Amino acid sequence: MKIGIVGSGFVGATAAYALIMRGIGREIVLVDLNAARAQAEADDLFHAVPFAHPLDVRAGDYPDLVGCRVVILSAGVNQQPGETRLQLLERNAMVFRSVVPSVLQHAPEAVLLVATNPVDVMTHLTAHYAAPFGVPGYRVIGSGTTLDTARFRALLGRHLGVDPQHIHAYVLGEHGDSEVLAWSAAMVGGIPLAEYCRETGVTVDEADRQRIDEGVRRAAYHIIAGKRATYYGIGSALARIVQAILGDQRAILSVCTPLEEVAGVRDVTVSVPHLVGGRGILGTLSLPLNAEEQAALTRSAGIIREAIAALINE
């Protein structure tokens, strides 16, 4: 199974590395405006194959995306220290105006997986640019809060002393400053968090919640300040989403896709749990949120809706 990656910077290359290490797919094609960078990354990645799984990795151009089941869109400019994801919008929107049609001219049946920030708005724009090619919205997916959800589970699991894979907790809304940690719906091994704490004697008080919230919400800023970019976490998240698509796994992931309505906000793209499989988005799920979380999700969706409207003159 063939996977395309457009944008061979830190995120695109690390996503390819994660795919190789996990043995996802059979062929990876890297495309980048900087052809030398794409070739160098492809060569370096291919040299890791003997230590992992039998994949073919090569550089190419848009015509080489023919036959791709999934194309990861990670092209664009990087977030700078102190810059919010929404401030990236205008710069990366211009990139996608040419990238999306170029991909679909050669891979019209591919599921488009958007990683470029601000990912919520960029996913909405990708669907907008893809619509004239007959691409349905369910085949346009953004990584959304998949990484934020993983951060939430990792930090909560560390606090509880539980493997994060047994923590079911989601981050909703924007992948960014207004995101919503759905504490009221958090589960540990199928047990509601509050009940788990009562049974085990572990406490998660308001100070603990604030610390974990800060660790999730501000993670990217701290990482960017220290090393200029984030890529290991998002690369792994992208590999997980691709795995769900190629294997038609029907996995529940907090990705984003254009929706008719979220928390009272219409025609918006923010993250909620979705059922993900071979065709892309197979279904959308709703979490039982408390009133405060529901209001926060409405605010978050409204922020993204305003950015979308300003950008595409709706």
PDB file of C-alpha atoms in Angstrom:
ATOM      1  CA  MET A   1       0.000   0.000   0.000  1.00  0.00           C
ATOM      2  CA  LYS A   2       1.365   3.348  -1.099  1.00  0.00           C
ATOM      3  CA  ILE A   3       1.619   6.445   1.077  1.00  0.00           C
ATOM      4  CA  GLY A   4       2.545   9.925  -0.112  1.00  0.00           C
ATOM      5  CA  ILE A   5       4.038  12.630   2.089  1.00  0.00           C
ATOM      6  CA  VAL A   6       4.086  16.183   0.736  1.00  0.00           C
ATOM      7  CA  GLY A   7       6.504  18.216   2.798  1.00  0.00           C
ATOM      8  CA  SER A   8       9.758  16.551   3.838  1.00  0.00           C
ATOM      9  CA  GLY A   9      10.625  18.732   6.806  1.00  0.00           C
ATOM     10  CA  PHE A  10      10.771  17.569  10.406  1.00  0.00           C
ATOM     11  CA  VAL A  11       7.118  16.490  10.588  1.00  0.00           C
ATOM     12  CA  GLY A  12       6.936  14.748   7.222  1.00  0.00           C
ATOM     13  CA  ALA A  13      10.247  12.931   7.636  1.00  0.00           C
ATOM     14  CA  THR A  14       9.458  11.882  11.196  1.00  0.00           C
ATOM     15  CA  ALA A  15       6.049  10.594  10.108  1.00  0.00           C
ATOM     16  CA  ALA A  16       7.827   8.497   7.478  1.00  0.00           C
ATOM     17  CA  TYR A  17      10.222   7.182  10.117  1.00  0.00           C
ATOM     18  CA  ALA A  18       7.312   6.241  12.389  1.00  0.00           C
ATOM     19  CA  LEU A  19       5.618   4.434   9.500  1.00  0.00           C
ATOM     20  CA  ILE A  20       8.795   2.469   8.823  1.00  0.00           C
ATOM     21  CA  MET A  21       9.363   1.559  12.468  1.00  0.00           C
ATOM     22  CA  ARG A  22       5.771   0.313  12.770  1.00  0.00           C
ATOM     23  CA  GLY A  23       5.700  -1.415   9.382  1.00  0.00           C
ATOM     24  CA  ILE A  24       2.748   0.552   8.073  1.00  0.00           C
ATOM     25  CA  GLY A  25       2.260   0.467   4.302  1.00  0.00           C
ATOM     26  CA  ARG A  26       4.550  -0.898   1.622  1.00  0.00           C
ATOM     27  CA  GLU A  27       5.815   2.182  -0.222  1.00  0.00           C
ATOM     28  CA  ILE A  28       6.438   5.772   0.865  1.00  0.00           C
ATOM     29  CA  VAL A  29       6.987   8.648  -1.587  1.00  0.00           C
ATOM     30  CA  LEU A  30       8.371  11.952  -0.294  1.00  0.00           C
ATOM     31  CA  VAL A  31       7.568  15.122  -2.245  1.00  0.00           C
ATOM     32  CA  ASP A  32       9.001  18.514  -1.417  1.00  0.00           C
ATOM     33  CA  LEU A  33       9.587  21.853  -3.103  1.00  0.00           C
ATOM     34  CA  ASN A  34      13.208  21.311  -2.069  1.00  0.00           C
ATOM     35  CA  ALA A  35      13.878  18.181  -4.130  1.00  0.00           C
ATOM     36  CA  ALA A  36      17.351  17.726  -2.668  1.00  0.00           C
ATOM     37  CA  ARG A  37      15.907  17.668   0.850  1.00  0.00           C
ATOM     38  CA  ALA A  38      13.305  15.086  -0.161  1.00  0.00           C
ATOM     39  CA  GLN A  39      15.970  12.896  -1.756  1.00  0.00           C
ATOM     40  CA  ALA A  40      18.269  13.147   1.243  1.00  0.00           C
ATOM     41  CA  GLU A  41      15.475  12.265   3.676  1.00  0.00           C
ATOM     42  CA  ALA A  42      14.331   9.359   1.491  1.00  0.00           C
ATOM     43  CA  ASP A  43      17.871   7.954   1.327  1.00  0.00           C
ATOM     44  CA  ASP A  44      18.382   8.300   5.076  1.00  0.00           C
ATOM     45  CA  LEU A  45      15.015   6.701   5.837  1.00  0.00           C
ATOM     46  CA  PHE A  46      15.605   3.851   3.407  1.00  0.00           C
ATOM     47  CA  HIS A  47      18.791   2.987   5.252  1.00  0.00           C
ATOM     48  CA  ALA A  48      16.653   2.355   8.374  1.00  0.00           C
ATOM     49  CA  VAL A  49      14.508  -0.233   6.574  1.00  0.00           C
ATOM     50  CA  PRO A  50      16.845  -3.223   7.227  1.00  0.00           C
ATOM     51  CA  PHE A  51      16.446  -2.573  10.960  1.00  0.00           C
ATOM     52  CA  ALA A  52      12.654  -2.373  10.815  1.00  0.00           C
ATOM     53  CA  HIS A  53      10.135  -3.502   8.197  1.00  0.00           C
ATOM     54  CA  PRO A  54      10.320  -4.081   4.420  1.00  0.00           C
ATOM     55  CA  LEU A  55       9.134  -0.795   2.936  1.00  0.00           C
ATOM     56  CA  ASP A  56      10.339   1.010  -0.156  1.00  0.00           C
ATOM     57  CA  VAL A  57      11.119   4.685   0.445  1.00  0.00           C
ATOM     58  CA  ARG A  58      11.870   7.122  -2.341  1.00  0.00           C
ATOM     59  CA  ALA A  59      11.664  10.758  -3.323  1.00  0.00           C
ATOM     60  CA  GLY A  60       9.501  11.918  -6.186  1.00  0.00           C
ATOM     61  CA  ASP A  61       7.239  14.622  -7.538  1.00  0.00           C
ATOM     62  CA  TYR A  62       3.479  14.931  -7.690  1.00  0.00           C
ATOM     63  CA  PRO A  63       3.085  12.450 -10.608  1.00  0.00           C
ATOM     64  CA  ASP A  64       4.750   9.830  -8.380  1.00  0.00           C
ATOM     65  CA  LEU A  65       1.761   9.989  -6.019  1.00  0.00           C
ATOM     66  CA  VAL A  66      -0.327   7.955  -8.463  1.00  0.00           C
ATOM     67  CA  GLY A  67      -1.929   5.050  -6.608  1.00  0.00           C
ATOM     68  CA  CYS A  68      -1.489   6.460  -3.099  1.00  0.00           C
ATOM     69  CA  ARG A  69      -4.138   5.349  -0.617  1.00  0.00           C
ATOM     70  CA  VAL A  70      -3.223   8.153   1.780  1.00  0.00           C
ATOM     71  CA  VAL A  71      -1.336  11.417   1.221  1.00  0.00           C
ATOM     72  CA  ILE A  72      -0.032  13.245   4.277  1.00  0.00           C
ATOM     73  CA  LEU A  73       0.063  17.016   3.788  1.00  0.00           C
ATOM     74  CA  SER A  74       2.832  18.441   5.966  1.00  0.00           C
ATOM     75  CA  ALA A  75       4.009  21.206   3.650  1.00  0.00           C
ATOM     76  CA  GLY A  76       4.184  24.753   4.909  1.00  0.00           C
ATOM     77  CA  VAL A  77       6.149  27.061   7.138  1.00  0.00           C
ATOM     78  CA  ASN A  78       7.078  26.233  10.728  1.00  0.00           C
ATOM     79  CA  GLN A  79       5.583  27.761  13.845  1.00  0.00           C
ATOM     80  CA  GLN A  80       8.010  30.251  15.328  1.00  0.00           C
ATOM     81  CA  PRO A  81       8.696  30.779  19.052  1.00  0.00           C
ATOM     82  CA  GLY A  82       5.853  32.821  20.540  1.00  0.00           C
ATOM     83  CA  GLU A  83       3.698  32.459  17.426  1.00  0.00           C
ATOM     84  CA  THR A  84       0.224  30.977  17.854  1.00  0.00           C
ATOM     85  CA  ARG A  85      -1.089  28.392  15.440  1.00  0.00           C
ATOM     86  CA  LEU A  86      -3.696  30.828  14.168  1.00  0.00           C
ATOM     87  CA  GLN A  87      -0.975  33.321  13.242  1.00  0.00           C
ATOM     88  CA  LEU A  88       0.367  30.725  10.825  1.00  0.00           C
ATOM     89  CA  LEU A  89      -2.869  30.731   8.885  1.00  0.00           C
ATOM     90  CA  GLU A  90      -2.296  33.220   6.103  1.00  0.00           C
ATOM     91  CA  ARG A  91       1.181  31.915   5.306  1.00  0.00           C
ATOM     92  CA  ASN A  92       0.211  28.264   5.088  1.00  0.00           C
ATOM     93  CA  ALA A  93      -3.077  28.880   3.271  1.00  0.00           C
ATOM     94  CA  MET A  94      -1.124  30.204   0.295  1.00  0.00           C
ATOM     95  CA  VAL A  95       0.942  26.998   0.203  1.00  0.00           C
ATOM     96  CA  PHE A  96      -2.133  24.773   0.147  1.00  0.00           C
ATOM     97  CA  ARG A  97      -3.795  26.646  -2.702  1.00  0.00           C
ATOM     98  CA  SER A  98      -1.287  24.979  -5.015  1.00  0.00           C
ATOM     99  CA  VAL A  99      -0.466  21.790  -3.081  1.00  0.00           C
ATOM    100  CA  VAL A 100      -3.990  20.333  -2.824  1.00  0.00           C
ATOM    101  CA  PRO A 101      -4.846  20.541  -6.560  1.00  0.00           C
ATOM    102  CA  SER A 102      -1.385  19.200  -7.445  1.00  0.00           C
ATOM    103  CA  VAL A 103      -1.936  16.145  -5.245  1.00  0.00           C
ATOM    104  CA  LEU A 104      -5.446  15.422  -6.507  1.00  0.00           C
ATOM    105  CA  GLN A 105      -4.461  15.660 -10.160  1.00  0.00           C
ATOM    106  CA  HIS A 106      -2.447  12.472  -9.632  1.00  0.00           C
ATOM    107  CA  ALA A 107      -4.021  10.795  -6.575  1.00  0.00           C
ATOM    108  CA  PRO A 108      -7.741  11.611  -6.900  1.00  0.00           C
ATOM    109  CA  GLU A 109      -8.854   8.656  -4.738  1.00  0.00           C
ATOM    110  CA  ALA A 110      -6.478   9.260  -1.827  1.00  0.00           C
ATOM    111  CA  VAL A 111      -7.515  10.123   1.697  1.00  0.00           C
ATOM    112  CA  LEU A 112      -5.904  13.479   2.485  1.00  0.00           C
ATOM    113  CA  LEU A 113      -4.367  13.645   5.954  1.00  0.00           C
ATOM    114  CA  VAL A 114      -3.497  17.202   6.994  1.00  0.00           C
ATOM    115  CA  ALA A 115      -0.716  17.904   9.507  1.00  0.00           C
ATOM    116  CA  THR A 116       0.143  21.527   8.703  1.00  0.00           C
ATOM    117  CA  ASN A 117      -0.791  24.064  11.390  1.00  0.00           C
ATOM    118  CA  PRO A 118      -3.159  25.557  12.246  1.00  0.00           C
ATOM    119  CA  VAL A 119      -4.478  22.119  11.422  1.00  0.00           C
ATOM    120  CA  ASP A 120      -8.178  22.787  12.065  1.00  0.00           C
ATOM    121  CA  VAL A 121      -8.377  25.648   9.591  1.00  0.00           C
ATOM    122  CA  MET A 122      -5.953  23.999   7.153  1.00  0.00           C
ATOM    123  CA  THR A 123      -8.123  20.879   7.104  1.00  0.00           C
ATOM    124  CA  HIS A 124     -11.206  22.984   6.375  1.00  0.00           C
ATOM    125  CA  LEU A 125      -9.306  24.752   3.588  1.00  0.00           C
ATOM    126  CA  THR A 126      -8.086  21.441   2.191  1.00  0.00           C
ATOM    127  CA  ALA A 127     -11.676  20.230   1.914  1.00  0.00           C
ATOM    128  CA  HIS A 128     -12.600  23.550   0.298  1.00  0.00           C
ATOM    129  CA  TYR A 129      -9.794  23.229  -2.276  1.00  0.00           C
ATOM    130  CA  ALA A 130     -10.560  19.529  -2.822  1.00  0.00           C
ATOM    131  CA  ALA A 131     -14.302  19.918  -3.393  1.00  0.00           C
ATOM    132  CA  PRO A 132     -13.991  20.935  -7.084  1.00  0.00           C
ATOM    133  CA  PHE A 133     -12.216  17.600  -7.646  1.00  0.00           C
ATOM    134  CA  GLY A 134     -15.221  15.698  -6.270  1.00  0.00           C
ATOM    135  CA  VAL A 135     -13.509  14.743  -3.019  1.00  0.00           C
ATOM    136  CA  PRO A 136     -16.090  14.201  -0.247  1.00  0.00           C
ATOM    137  CA  GLY A 137     -15.441  15.743   3.155  1.00  0.00           C
ATOM    138  CA  TYR A 138     -15.032  12.368   4.854  1.00  0.00           C
ATOM    139  CA  ARG A 139     -11.841  11.807   2.844  1.00  0.00           C
ATOM    140  CA  VAL A 140     -10.222  14.937   4.287  1.00  0.00           C
ATOM    141  CA  ILE A 141      -8.868  14.410   7.792  1.00  0.00           C
ATOM    142  CA  GLY A 142      -6.720  16.583  10.022  1.00  0.00           C
ATOM    143  CA  SER A 143      -4.492  15.230  12.766  1.00  0.00           C
ATOM    144  CA  GLY A 144      -6.509  17.542  15.013  1.00  0.00           C
ATOM    145  CA  THR A 145      -6.112  16.865  18.712  1.00  0.00           C
ATOM    146  CA  THR A 146      -4.779  13.326  18.290  1.00  0.00           C
ATOM    147  CA  LEU A 147      -1.467  14.474  19.752  1.00  0.00           C
ATOM    148  CA  ASP A 148      -3.134  16.588  22.465  1.00  0.00           C
ATOM    149  CA  THR A 149      -5.203  13.562  23.458  1.00  0.00           C
ATOM    150  CA  ALA A 150      -2.034  11.486  23.682  1.00  0.00           C
ATOM    151  CA  ARG A 151      -0.421  14.163  25.857  1.00  0.00           C
ATOM    152  CA  PHE A 152      -3.478  14.210  28.117  1.00  0.00           C
ATOM    153  CA  ARG A 153      -3.443  10.428  28.485  1.00  0.00           C
ATOM    154  CA  ALA A 154       0.315  10.320  29.050  1.00  0.00           C
ATOM    155  CA  LEU A 155       0.299  12.984  31.770  1.00  0.00           C
ATOM    156  CA  LEU A 156      -2.805  11.636  33.476  1.00  0.00           C
ATOM    157  CA  GLY A 157      -1.415   8.104  33.299  1.00  0.00           C
ATOM    158  CA  ARG A 158       1.867   9.255  34.849  1.00  0.00           C
ATOM    159  CA  HIS A 159      -0.016  10.945  37.685  1.00  0.00           C
ATOM    160  CA  LEU A 160      -2.164   7.862  38.332  1.00  0.00           C
ATOM    161  CA  GLY A 161       0.653   5.358  37.809  1.00  0.00           C
ATOM    162  CA  VAL A 162      -1.280   3.687  34.977  1.00  0.00           C
ATOM    163  CA  ASP A 163      -0.200   2.746  31.447  1.00  0.00           C
ATOM    164  CA  PRO A 164      -1.550   5.548  29.192  1.00  0.00           C
ATOM    165  CA  GLN A 165      -2.991   2.948  26.839  1.00  0.00           C
ATOM    166  CA  HIS A 166      -5.542   2.191  29.566  1.00  0.00           C
ATOM    167  CA  ILE A 167      -6.519   5.845  29.929  1.00  0.00           C
ATOM    168  CA  HIS A 168      -9.471   6.953  27.811  1.00  0.00           C
ATOM    169  CA  ALA A 169      -9.588  10.739  27.859  1.00  0.00           C
ATOM    170  CA  TYR A 170     -10.001  13.189  24.995  1.00  0.00           C
ATOM    171  CA  VAL A 171      -9.007  16.711  24.062  1.00  0.00           C
ATOM    172  CA  LEU A 172     -11.661  18.410  21.917  1.00  0.00           C
ATOM    173  CA  GLY A 173     -11.963  21.549  19.820  1.00  0.00           C
ATOM    174  CA  GLU A 174      -9.042  23.493  18.425  1.00  0.00           C
ATOM    175  CA  HIS A 175      -5.574  21.993  18.290  1.00  0.00           C
ATOM    176  CA  GLY A 176      -4.281  24.986  20.161  1.00  0.00           C
ATOM    177  CA  ASP A 177      -4.941  27.541  22.847  1.00  0.00           C
ATOM    178  CA  SER A 178      -8.718  27.071  23.179  1.00  0.00           C
ATOM    179  CA  GLU A 179      -8.709  23.270  23.245  1.00  0.00           C
ATOM    180  CA  VAL A 180     -10.913  21.518  25.800  1.00  0.00           C
ATOM    181  CA  LEU A 181      -9.737  18.728  28.096  1.00  0.00           C
ATOM    182  CA  ALA A 182     -12.837  16.600  28.661  1.00  0.00           C
ATOM    183  CA  TRP A 183     -12.172  15.713  32.290  1.00  0.00           C
ATOM    184  CA  SER A 184     -15.774  14.744  32.998  1.00  0.00           C
ATOM    185  CA  ALA A 185     -15.627  11.927  30.419  1.00  0.00           C
ATOM    186  CA  ALA A 186     -12.183  10.568  31.410  1.00  0.00           C
ATOM    187  CA  MET A 187     -12.038   6.835  32.079  1.00  0.00           C
ATOM    188  CA  VAL A 188      -9.360   4.552  33.523  1.00  0.00           C
ATOM    189  CA  GLY A 189      -9.675   0.957  32.345  1.00  0.00           C
ATOM    190  CA  GLY A 190     -13.351   1.552  31.634  1.00  0.00           C
ATOM    191  CA  ILE A 191     -13.943   3.074  35.090  1.00  0.00           C
ATOM    192  CA  PRO A 192     -14.887   6.771  35.398  1.00  0.00           C
ATOM    193  CA  LEU A 193     -11.929   8.768  36.694  1.00  0.00           C
ATOM    194  CA  ALA A 194     -13.665   9.925  39.888  1.00  0.00           C
ATOM    195  CA  GLU A 195     -14.695   6.372  40.764  1.00  0.00           C
ATOM    196  CA  TYR A 196     -11.202   5.063  40.009  1.00  0.00           C
ATOM    197  CA  CYS A 197      -9.734   7.638  42.376  1.00  0.00           C
ATOM    198  CA  ARG A 198     -12.167   6.650  45.126  1.00  0.00           C
ATOM    199  CA  GLU A 199     -11.327   2.972  44.743  1.00  0.00           C
ATOM    200  CA  THR A 200      -7.550   3.414  44.651  1.00  0.00           C
ATOM    201  CA  GLY A 201      -7.136   6.353  46.991  1.00  0.00           C
ATOM    202  CA  VAL A 202      -5.313   8.399  44.355  1.00  0.00           C
ATOM    203  CA  THR A 203      -6.295  12.056  44.228  1.00  0.00           C
ATOM    204  CA  VAL A 204      -6.654  14.316  41.212  1.00  0.00           C
ATOM    205  CA  ASP A 205      -7.373  17.679  42.783  1.00  0.00           C
ATOM    206  CA  GLU A 206      -7.762  21.074  41.135  1.00  0.00           C
ATOM    207  CA  ALA A 207      -4.034  21.778  41.329  1.00  0.00           C
ATOM    208  CA  ASP A 208      -3.309  18.444  39.620  1.00  0.00           C
ATOM    209  CA  ARG A 209      -5.813  19.255  36.889  1.00  0.00           C
ATOM    210  CA  GLN A 210      -4.304  22.674  36.320  1.00  0.00           C
ATOM    211  CA  ARG A 211      -0.810  21.206  36.084  1.00  0.00           C
ATOM    212  CA  ILE A 212      -1.896  18.553  33.599  1.00  0.00           C
ATOM    213  CA  ASP A 213      -3.939  21.102  31.635  1.00  0.00           C
ATOM    214  CA  GLU A 214      -0.866  23.341  31.388  1.00  0.00           C
ATOM    215  CA  GLY A 215       1.273  20.392  30.326  1.00  0.00           C
ATOM    216  CA  VAL A 216      -1.136  19.563  27.510  1.00  0.00           C
ATOM    217  CA  ARG A 217      -2.204  23.035  26.380  1.00  0.00           C
ATOM    218  CA  ARG A 218       1.264  24.623  26.453  1.00  0.00           C
ATOM    219  CA  ALA A 219       3.295  21.596  25.373  1.00  0.00           C
ATOM    220  CA  ALA A 220       4.077  22.835  21.874  1.00  0.00           C
ATOM    221  CA  TYR A 221       5.211  26.241  23.107  1.00  0.00           C
ATOM    222  CA  HIS A 222       7.613  24.728  25.626  1.00  0.00           C
ATOM    223  CA  ILE A 223       9.032  22.297  23.072  1.00  0.00           C
ATOM    224  CA  ILE A 224       9.421  24.947  20.381  1.00  0.00           C
ATOM    225  CA  ALA A 225      11.160  27.256  22.838  1.00  0.00           C
ATOM    226  CA  GLY A 226      13.652  24.505  23.651  1.00  0.00           C
ATOM    227  CA  LYS A 227      14.308  22.962  20.225  1.00  0.00           C
ATOM    228  CA  ARG A 228      12.440  25.076  17.646  1.00  0.00           C
ATOM    229  CA  ALA A 229       9.966  22.425  16.465  1.00  0.00           C
ATOM    230  CA  THR A 230       7.794  19.488  17.517  1.00  0.00           C
ATOM    231  CA  TYR A 231       7.911  16.337  15.425  1.00  0.00           C
ATOM    232  CA  TYR A 232       8.238  13.035  17.323  1.00  0.00           C
ATOM    233  CA  GLY A 233       4.769  13.167  18.844  1.00  0.00           C
ATOM    234  CA  ILE A 234       2.966  14.375  15.727  1.00  0.00           C
ATOM    235  CA  GLY A 235       4.932  11.996  13.497  1.00  0.00           C
ATOM    236  CA  SER A 236       3.769   9.087  15.640  1.00  0.00           C
ATOM    237  CA  ALA A 237       0.191  10.402  15.646  1.00  0.00           C
ATOM    238  CA  LEU A 238       0.162  10.600  11.850  1.00  0.00           C
ATOM    239  CA  ALA A 239       1.455   7.039  11.579  1.00  0.00           C
ATOM    240  CA  ARG A 240      -1.352   5.874  13.866  1.00  0.00           C
ATOM    241  CA  ILE A 241      -4.000   7.585  11.734  1.00  0.00           C
ATOM    242  CA  VAL A 242      -2.540   6.130   8.529  1.00  0.00           C
ATOM    243  CA  GLN A 243      -2.555   2.685  10.134  1.00  0.00           C
ATOM    244  CA  ALA A 244      -6.265   3.048  10.932  1.00  0.00           C
ATOM    245  CA  ILE A 245      -7.016   4.029   7.326  1.00  0.00           C
ATOM    246  CA  LEU A 246      -4.907   1.422   5.533  1.00  0.00           C
ATOM    247  CA  GLY A 247      -6.078  -1.370   7.838  1.00  0.00           C
ATOM    248  CA  ASP A 248      -9.704  -0.186   7.851  1.00  0.00           C
ATOM    249  CA  GLN A 249      -9.432  -0.524  11.624  1.00  0.00           C
ATOM    250  CA  ARG A 250     -12.504   1.512  12.583  1.00  0.00           C
ATOM    251  CA  ALA A 251     -10.446   3.190  15.294  1.00  0.00           C
ATOM    252  CA  ILE A 252     -11.823   5.992  17.455  1.00  0.00           C
ATOM    253  CA  LEU A 253      -9.471   8.965  17.157  1.00  0.00           C
ATOM    254  CA  SER A 254      -9.769  12.658  18.006  1.00  0.00           C
ATOM    255  CA  VAL A 255      -9.101  13.890  14.487  1.00  0.00           C
ATOM    256  CA  CYS A 256     -10.824  16.778  12.742  1.00  0.00           C
ATOM    257  CA  THR A 257     -12.893  16.918   9.579  1.00  0.00           C
ATOM    258  CA  PRO A 258     -15.451  19.424   8.241  1.00  0.00           C
ATOM    259  CA  LEU A 259     -18.742  19.038  10.102  1.00  0.00           C
ATOM    260  CA  GLU A 260     -22.151  20.617   9.677  1.00  0.00           C
ATOM    261  CA  GLU A 261     -22.320  21.544  13.346  1.00  0.00           C
ATOM    262  CA  VAL A 262     -20.250  21.271  16.519  1.00  0.00           C
ATOM    263  CA  ALA A 263     -21.521  22.555  19.878  1.00  0.00           C
ATOM    264  CA  GLY A 264     -23.958  24.929  18.186  1.00  0.00           C
ATOM    265  CA  VAL A 265     -21.395  26.266  15.675  1.00  0.00           C
ATOM    266  CA  ARG A 266     -22.174  25.416  12.061  1.00  0.00           C
ATOM    267  CA  ASP A 267     -19.841  24.538   9.176  1.00  0.00           C
ATOM    268  CA  VAL A 268     -16.670  24.188  11.212  1.00  0.00           C
ATOM    269  CA  THR A 269     -13.667  21.890  11.526  1.00  0.00           C
ATOM    270  CA  VAL A 270     -12.577  21.044  15.057  1.00  0.00           C
ATOM    271  CA  SER A 271     -11.711  17.788  16.777  1.00  0.00           C
ATOM    272  CA  VAL A 272     -14.204  15.416  18.331  1.00  0.00           C
ATOM    273  CA  PRO A 273     -13.951  11.614  18.480  1.00  0.00           C
ATOM    274  CA  HIS A 274     -14.405  10.058  15.050  1.00  0.00           C
ATOM    275  CA  LEU A 275     -14.581   6.501  13.755  1.00  0.00           C
ATOM    276  CA  VAL A 276     -11.709   6.207  11.248  1.00  0.00           C
ATOM    277  CA  GLY A 277     -11.369   3.484   8.630  1.00  0.00           C
ATOM    278  CA  GLY A 278     -10.552   2.730   5.013  1.00  0.00           C
ATOM    279  CA  ARG A 279     -12.729   5.437   3.459  1.00  0.00           C
ATOM    280  CA  GLY A 280     -11.619   8.077   5.940  1.00  0.00           C
ATOM    281  CA  ILE A 281     -14.192   9.335   8.463  1.00  0.00           C
ATOM    282  CA  LEU A 282     -16.837   6.662   9.004  1.00  0.00           C
ATOM    283  CA  GLY A 283     -18.749   8.318  11.813  1.00  0.00           C
ATOM    284  CA  THR A 284     -18.742  11.084  14.415  1.00  0.00           C
ATOM    285  CA  LEU A 285     -19.228  10.501  18.132  1.00  0.00           C
ATOM    286  CA  SER A 286     -20.376  12.764  20.952  1.00  0.00           C
ATOM    287  CA  LEU A 287     -18.939  12.775  24.469  1.00  0.00           C
ATOM    288  CA  PRO A 288     -21.128  13.463  27.521  1.00  0.00           C
ATOM    289  CA  LEU A 289     -19.647  16.804  28.613  1.00  0.00           C
ATOM    290  CA  ASN A 290     -20.546  18.905  31.608  1.00  0.00           C
ATOM    291  CA  ALA A 291     -21.916  22.420  31.103  1.00  0.00           C
ATOM    292  CA  GLU A 292     -18.537  24.124  31.519  1.00  0.00           C
ATOM    293  CA  GLU A 293     -16.846  21.842  28.979  1.00  0.00           C
ATOM    294  CA  GLN A 294     -19.743  22.235  26.536  1.00  0.00           C
ATOM    295  CA  ALA A 295     -19.473  26.023  26.730  1.00  0.00           C
ATOM    296  CA  ALA A 296     -15.701  25.824  26.256  1.00  0.00           C
ATOM    297  CA  LEU A 297     -16.166  23.656  23.164  1.00  0.00           C
ATOM    298  CA  THR A 298     -18.624  26.183  21.743  1.00  0.00           C
ATOM    299  CA  ARG A 299     -16.071  28.958  22.305  1.00  0.00           C
ATOM    300  CA  SER A 300     -13.308  26.914  20.699  1.00  0.00           C
ATOM    301  CA  ALA A 301     -15.413  26.062  17.650  1.00  0.00           C
ATOM    302  CA  GLY A 302     -16.411  29.720  17.350  1.00  0.00           C
ATOM    303  CA  ILE A 303     -12.776  30.824  17.237  1.00  0.00           C
ATOM    304  CA  ILE A 304     -12.055  28.438  14.379  1.00  0.00           C
ATOM    305  CA  ARG A 305     -15.270  29.385  12.572  1.00  0.00           C
ATOM    306  CA  GLU A 306     -14.252  33.063  12.633  1.00  0.00           C
ATOM    307  CA  ALA A 307     -10.816  32.244  11.210  1.00  0.00           C
ATOM    308  CA  ILE A 308     -12.354  30.140   8.437  1.00  0.00           C
ATOM    309  CA  ALA A 309     -14.863  32.853   7.532  1.00  0.00           C
ATOM    310  CA  ALA A 310     -12.195  35.540   7.374  1.00  0.00           C
ATOM    311  CA  LEU A 311      -9.940  33.431   5.191  1.00  0.00           C
ATOM    312  CA  ILE A 312     -12.328  32.177   2.539  1.00  0.00           C
ATOM    313  CA  ASN A 313     -14.632  35.230   2.621  1.00  0.00           C
ATOM    314  CA  GLU A 314     -17.759  33.418   3.769  1.00  0.00           C
TER     315      GLU A 314
END
